[in-house]
XYZ file of N, CA and C in Angstrom:
165
model
N 121.366 36.726 -36.530
C 120.668 37.643 -36.024
C 120.891 39.107 -35.941
N 120.272 39.711 -36.991
C 120.823 41.478 -37.139
C 120.247 42.218 -35.921
N 121.110 43.087 -35.312
C 120.248 44.157 -34.333
C 120.323 45.432 -34.811
N 119.302 45.948 -34.392
C 119.050 47.015 -34.744
C 118.765 48.303 -33.760
N 119.647 49.267 -33.408
C 119.156 50.084 -32.564
C 118.291 51.375 -32.705
N 117.696 52.022 -32.607
C 117.173 53.308 -32.618
C 118.181 54.186 -31.891
N 118.743 55.184 -31.860
C 120.051 55.839 -31.811
C 119.571 57.202 -31.391
N 119.758 58.128 -30.270
C 119.824 59.138 -30.461
C 121.262 59.673 -29.789
N 121.921 60.220 -30.872
C 123.604 60.675 -30.005
C 123.615 61.498 -29.130
N 122.569 62.388 -29.051
C 122.508 63.072 -28.027
C 122.163 62.660 -26.448
N 121.593 61.073 -26.815
C 121.363 60.824 -25.199
C 122.103 60.041 -24.789
N 122.921 60.339 -23.516
C 124.018 59.742 -22.957
C 123.458 58.237 -22.436
N 122.205 57.843 -22.346
C 121.947 56.556 -22.229
C 122.103 55.306 -23.728
N 121.638 56.466 -24.714
C 121.772 55.815 -26.009
C 122.917 55.661 -26.441
N 124.006 56.298 -26.264
C 125.503 56.390 -26.373
C 125.881 55.145 -25.406
N 125.702 54.966 -24.683
C 125.901 53.799 -23.555
C 125.597 52.568 -24.263
N 124.512 52.604 -24.684
C 123.548 51.207 -25.317
C 124.539 51.058 -26.481
N 125.101 52.102 -27.050
C 125.375 51.340 -28.452
C 126.962 51.079 -28.498
N 127.705 51.915 -27.349
C 128.938 51.561 -27.084
C 129.094 50.056 -26.780
N 127.863 49.762 -25.723
C 128.079 48.040 -25.254
C 127.561 47.256 -26.595
N 126.700 47.134 -27.199
C 126.275 46.580 -28.837
C 127.805 46.425 -29.332
N 128.403 47.783 -29.639
C 129.811 47.654 -30.280
C 130.790 46.874 -29.705
N 131.129 47.011 -28.393
C 132.087 46.206 -27.881
C 131.764 44.502 -27.552
N 130.371 44.567 -27.888
C 130.005 42.935 -27.808
C 129.868 42.176 -28.889
N 130.334 42.533 -30.272
C 130.677 42.209 -31.396
C 130.501 42.503 -32.689
N 129.225 42.393 -33.197
C 128.974 42.601 -34.668
C 128.263 43.968 -34.363
N 128.637 44.807 -35.833
C 127.906 46.151 -35.668
C 126.369 46.273 -35.877
N 125.944 46.934 -35.233
C 124.189 47.041 -35.154
C 123.532 47.665 -36.373
N 122.986 47.750 -37.189
C 122.103 48.789 -37.785
C 121.431 50.050 -36.711
N 121.845 51.157 -37.530
C 121.788 52.422 -36.664
C 120.701 53.137 -37.065
N 119.778 53.312 -36.449
C 118.936 54.059 -36.817
C 118.354 55.430 -36.130
N 119.010 56.940 -36.912
C 119.090 57.864 -35.766
C 117.305 58.462 -36.004
N 116.869 58.026 -34.852
C 115.411 58.613 -34.823
C 115.216 60.169 -35.051
N 116.018 61.019 -34.649
C 115.643 62.216 -34.484
C 115.659 62.741 -35.796
N 116.483 61.809 -36.708
C 116.788 62.367 -38.259
C 115.765 61.892 -39.292
N 115.168 60.589 -38.597
C 114.208 59.669 -39.266
C 113.413 59.049 -38.445
N 112.264 59.581 -37.831
C 111.823 58.816 -37.217
C 110.895 57.518 -37.702
N 110.476 56.893 -36.842
C 109.841 55.617 -37.361
C 108.625 55.820 -37.606
N 107.988 54.985 -38.662
C 106.260 55.263 -39.184
C 105.742 54.993 -37.907
N 104.344 54.910 -38.537
C 103.324 54.383 -37.295
C 103.416 52.941 -37.546
N 103.558 52.608 -38.895
C 103.016 50.976 -39.292
C 105.117 50.360 -38.778
N 106.327 51.006 -38.770
C 107.261 50.607 -37.891
C 107.000 50.504 -36.851
N 106.197 51.368 -35.910
C 106.102 51.326 -34.392
C 105.383 50.104 -34.232
N 103.957 49.925 -35.277
C 103.206 48.618 -34.901
C 103.796 47.383 -35.239
N 104.960 47.444 -36.095
C 105.643 46.106 -36.565
C 106.569 45.619 -34.995
N 107.394 46.769 -34.522
C 107.946 46.657 -33.729
C 107.328 45.885 -32.234
N 106.128 46.552 -32.265
C 105.430 45.855 -31.172
C 104.679 44.570 -31.400
N 104.624 44.237 -32.604
C 104.105 43.165 -32.377
C 105.239 41.714 -32.317
N 106.354 42.676 -32.304
C 107.494 41.350 -32.356
C 107.925 40.876 -30.690
N 108.336 39.774 -30.580
C 108.444 38.979 -29.160
C 109.732 40.126 -28.338
N 109.026 40.266 -26.941
C 109.614 41.086 -26.459
C 111.028 40.208 -25.646
N 112.107 41.109 -25.634
C 113.495 40.121 -24.457
C 113.449 41.097 -23.452
N 113.513 40.260 -22.125
C 114.077 40.818 -21.313
C 115.478 41.275 -21.345
N 115.787 42.253 -20.101
C 117.341 42.567 -20.120
C 117.308 42.799 -18.712
N 118.602 42.429 -18.275
C 118.724 42.233 -16.746
C 119.919 43.337 -16.554
């Protein structure tokens, strides 16, 4: 399963999340949303996907 992160390099939480993903194995697909914001269609697609709980 490919993992995609919508990443803002200026955000400390986003940097922490990316580091955790990198430390856990395979490289994620990185979308730098400040440079390339998702379209309305992309957001709708994301909202239609099953949600995963994080603890």
